[in-house]
Amino acid sequence: RHAVQGVVFDVIKDLPAGSGIPASLAARWLIEVRRIEETNRRIAAVVGKQRETWTRCGVNAILLKGLETSRFYPCPEHRVNGDIDWWLPADKDWNAALKVLRDNNIQWAVDSDGDIDYELGGIVVEHHRAGLATPIATPESTLLLLSEHILHHALVNGAGLRQLYDYAAARKALYAS
């Protein structure tokens, strides 16, 4: 439930033999981590195609959370990712992205925040246009955005270890000296 299987696996796989991890558990964990890696490859492929489309259509779309946050992890492919989140900062970007969806006959749903979601290649994609933090490329804004994400989870369905680890990993990577 906390979606940190890959992080824990990266620690236990290097434990010395006889550390108390049953072989059957280690095997199941390895299978789970391979599933996480495969999901991340599929997500990365969809992100790549969408980035090409956004660039071709002049859409300023900024990747948030998930795959973007995994870059702070010691082993990025082991971060559990579930969907793709794009932030569209201006109305022109939002409208251009919707036009791309309409032109490709992609059906979407609108959530209670006015954001949209749809599916591409079996991956859920969300478009956001509001939020407390403006994602710009500074360490402070990155940490503010991750803090906002923790707050959102805390208010909606409970923050998990993954959201806390995202923040800690980003903090460590951004301020490493």
PDB file of N, CA, C and O in Angstrom, residues 133-147 167 171 174-175:
ATOM      1  N   ALA A 133       1.902  25.160  -5.976  1.00  0.00           N
ATOM      2  CA  ALA A 133       3.291  25.350  -6.405  1.00  0.00           C
ATOM      3  C   ALA A 133       3.369  25.438  -7.921  1.00  0.00           C
ATOM      4  O   ALA A 133       2.710  24.683  -8.619  1.00  0.00           O
ATOM      5  N   THR A 134       4.155  26.358  -8.405  1.00  0.00           N
ATOM      6  CA  THR A 134       4.414  26.466  -9.835  1.00  0.00           C
ATOM      7  C   THR A 134       5.692  25.701 -10.124  1.00  0.00           C
ATOM      8  O   THR A 134       6.744  26.049  -9.598  1.00  0.00           O
ATOM      9  N   PRO A 135       5.593  24.625 -10.913  1.00  0.00           N
ATOM     10  CA  PRO A 135       6.787  23.820 -11.156  1.00  0.00           C
ATOM     11  C   PRO A 135       7.788  24.537 -12.060  1.00  0.00           C
ATOM     12  O   PRO A 135       7.572  24.655 -13.246  1.00  0.00           O
ATOM     13  N   ILE A 136       8.822  25.046 -11.479  1.00  0.00           N
ATOM     14  CA  ILE A 136       9.931  25.616 -12.222  1.00  0.00           C
ATOM     15  C   ILE A 136      11.186  24.914 -11.734  1.00  0.00           C
ATOM     16  O   ILE A 136      11.182  24.297 -10.675  1.00  0.00           O
ATOM     17  N   ALA A 137      12.219  25.015 -12.502  1.00  0.00           N
ATOM     18  CA  ALA A 137      13.403  24.206 -12.233  1.00  0.00           C
ATOM     19  C   ALA A 137      14.299  24.806 -11.151  1.00  0.00           C
ATOM     20  O   ALA A 137      15.421  25.215 -11.425  1.00  0.00           O
ATOM     21  N   THR A 138      13.810  24.857  -9.928  1.00  0.00           N
ATOM     22  CA  THR A 138      14.666  25.224  -8.803  1.00  0.00           C
ATOM     23  C   THR A 138      14.469  24.173  -7.724  1.00  0.00           C
ATOM     24  O   THR A 138      13.394  23.568  -7.634  1.00  0.00           O
ATOM     25  N   PRO A 139      15.461  23.944  -6.902  1.00  0.00           N
ATOM     26  CA  PRO A 139      15.286  22.978  -5.806  1.00  0.00           C
ATOM     27  C   PRO A 139      14.107  23.340  -4.900  1.00  0.00           C
ATOM     28  O   PRO A 139      13.329  22.470  -4.503  1.00  0.00           O
ATOM     29  N   GLU A 140      13.953  24.616  -4.612  1.00  0.00           N
ATOM     30  CA  GLU A 140      12.888  25.037  -3.710  1.00  0.00           C
ATOM     31  C   GLU A 140      11.509  24.739  -4.286  1.00  0.00           C
ATOM     32  O   GLU A 140      10.620  24.267  -3.593  1.00  0.00           O
ATOM     33  N   SER A 141      11.322  25.042  -5.596  1.00  0.00           N
ATOM     34  CA  SER A 141      10.009  24.795  -6.198  1.00  0.00           C
ATOM     35  C   SER A 141       9.720  23.298  -6.299  1.00  0.00           C
ATOM     36  O   SER A 141       8.576  22.869  -6.142  1.00  0.00           O
ATOM     37  N   THR A 142      10.753  22.502  -6.559  1.00  0.00           N
ATOM     38  CA  THR A 142      10.571  21.049  -6.604  1.00  0.00           C
ATOM     39  C   THR A 142      10.112  20.535  -5.244  1.00  0.00           C
ATOM     40  O   THR A 142       9.153  19.761  -5.155  1.00  0.00           O
ATOM     41  N   LEU A 143      10.763  20.984  -4.183  1.00  0.00           N
ATOM     42  CA  LEU A 143      10.381  20.539  -2.836  1.00  0.00           C
ATOM     43  C   LEU A 143       9.012  21.080  -2.440  1.00  0.00           C
ATOM     44  O   LEU A 143       8.242  20.381  -1.767  1.00  0.00           O
ATOM     45  N   LEU A 144       8.680  22.284  -2.876  1.00  0.00           N
ATOM     46  CA  LEU A 144       7.351  22.830  -2.597  1.00  0.00           C
ATOM     47  C   LEU A 144       6.268  22.003  -3.282  1.00  0.00           C
ATOM     48  O   LEU A 144       5.244  21.677  -2.682  1.00  0.00           O
ATOM     49  N   LEU A 145       6.515  21.621  -4.526  1.00  0.00           N
ATOM     50  CA  LEU A 145       5.557  20.793  -5.253  1.00  0.00           C
ATOM     51  C   LEU A 145       5.388  19.433  -4.573  1.00  0.00           C
ATOM     52  O   LEU A 145       4.263  18.942  -4.418  1.00  0.00           O
ATOM     53  N   LEU A 146       6.488  18.822  -4.154  1.00  0.00           N
ATOM     54  CA  LEU A 146       6.402  17.531  -3.461  1.00  0.00           C
ATOM     55  C   LEU A 146       5.698  17.684  -2.115  1.00  0.00           C
ATOM     56  O   LEU A 146       4.930  16.794  -1.705  1.00  0.00           O
ATOM     57  N   SER A 147       5.902  18.804  -1.443  1.00  0.00           N
ATOM     58  CA  SER A 147       5.192  19.070  -0.175  1.00  0.00           C
ATOM     59  C   SER A 147       3.700  19.208  -0.425  1.00  0.00           C
ATOM     60  O   SER A 147       2.876  18.694   0.342  1.00  0.00           O
ATOM     61  N   TYR A 167      10.016  13.055  -1.175  1.00  0.00           N
ATOM     62  CA  TYR A 167      10.515  14.323  -0.646  1.00  0.00           C
ATOM     63  C   TYR A 167      11.954  14.155  -0.126  1.00  0.00           C
ATOM     64  O   TYR A 167      12.833  14.957  -0.441  1.00  0.00           O
ATOM     65  N   ARG A 171      15.189  15.951  -1.628  1.00  0.00           N
ATOM     66  CA  ARG A 171      15.939  16.854  -0.737  1.00  0.00           C
ATOM     67  C   ARG A 171      17.414  16.467  -0.714  1.00  0.00           C
ATOM     68  O   ARG A 171      18.300  17.309  -0.843  1.00  0.00           O
ATOM     69  N   LEU A 174      18.959  17.183  -4.276  1.00  0.00           N
ATOM     70  CA  LEU A 174      19.040  18.588  -4.650  1.00  0.00           C
ATOM     71  C   LEU A 174      20.022  19.382  -3.784  1.00  0.00           C
ATOM     72  O   LEU A 174      20.534  20.405  -4.213  1.00  0.00           O
ATOM     73  N   TYR A 175      20.270  18.892  -2.581  1.00  0.00           N
ATOM     74  CA  TYR A 175      21.142  19.632  -1.674  1.00  0.00           C
ATOM     75  C   TYR A 175      22.379  18.840  -1.283  1.00  0.00           C
ATOM     76  O   TYR A 175      23.027  19.155  -0.300  1.00  0.00           O
TER      77      TYR A 175
END
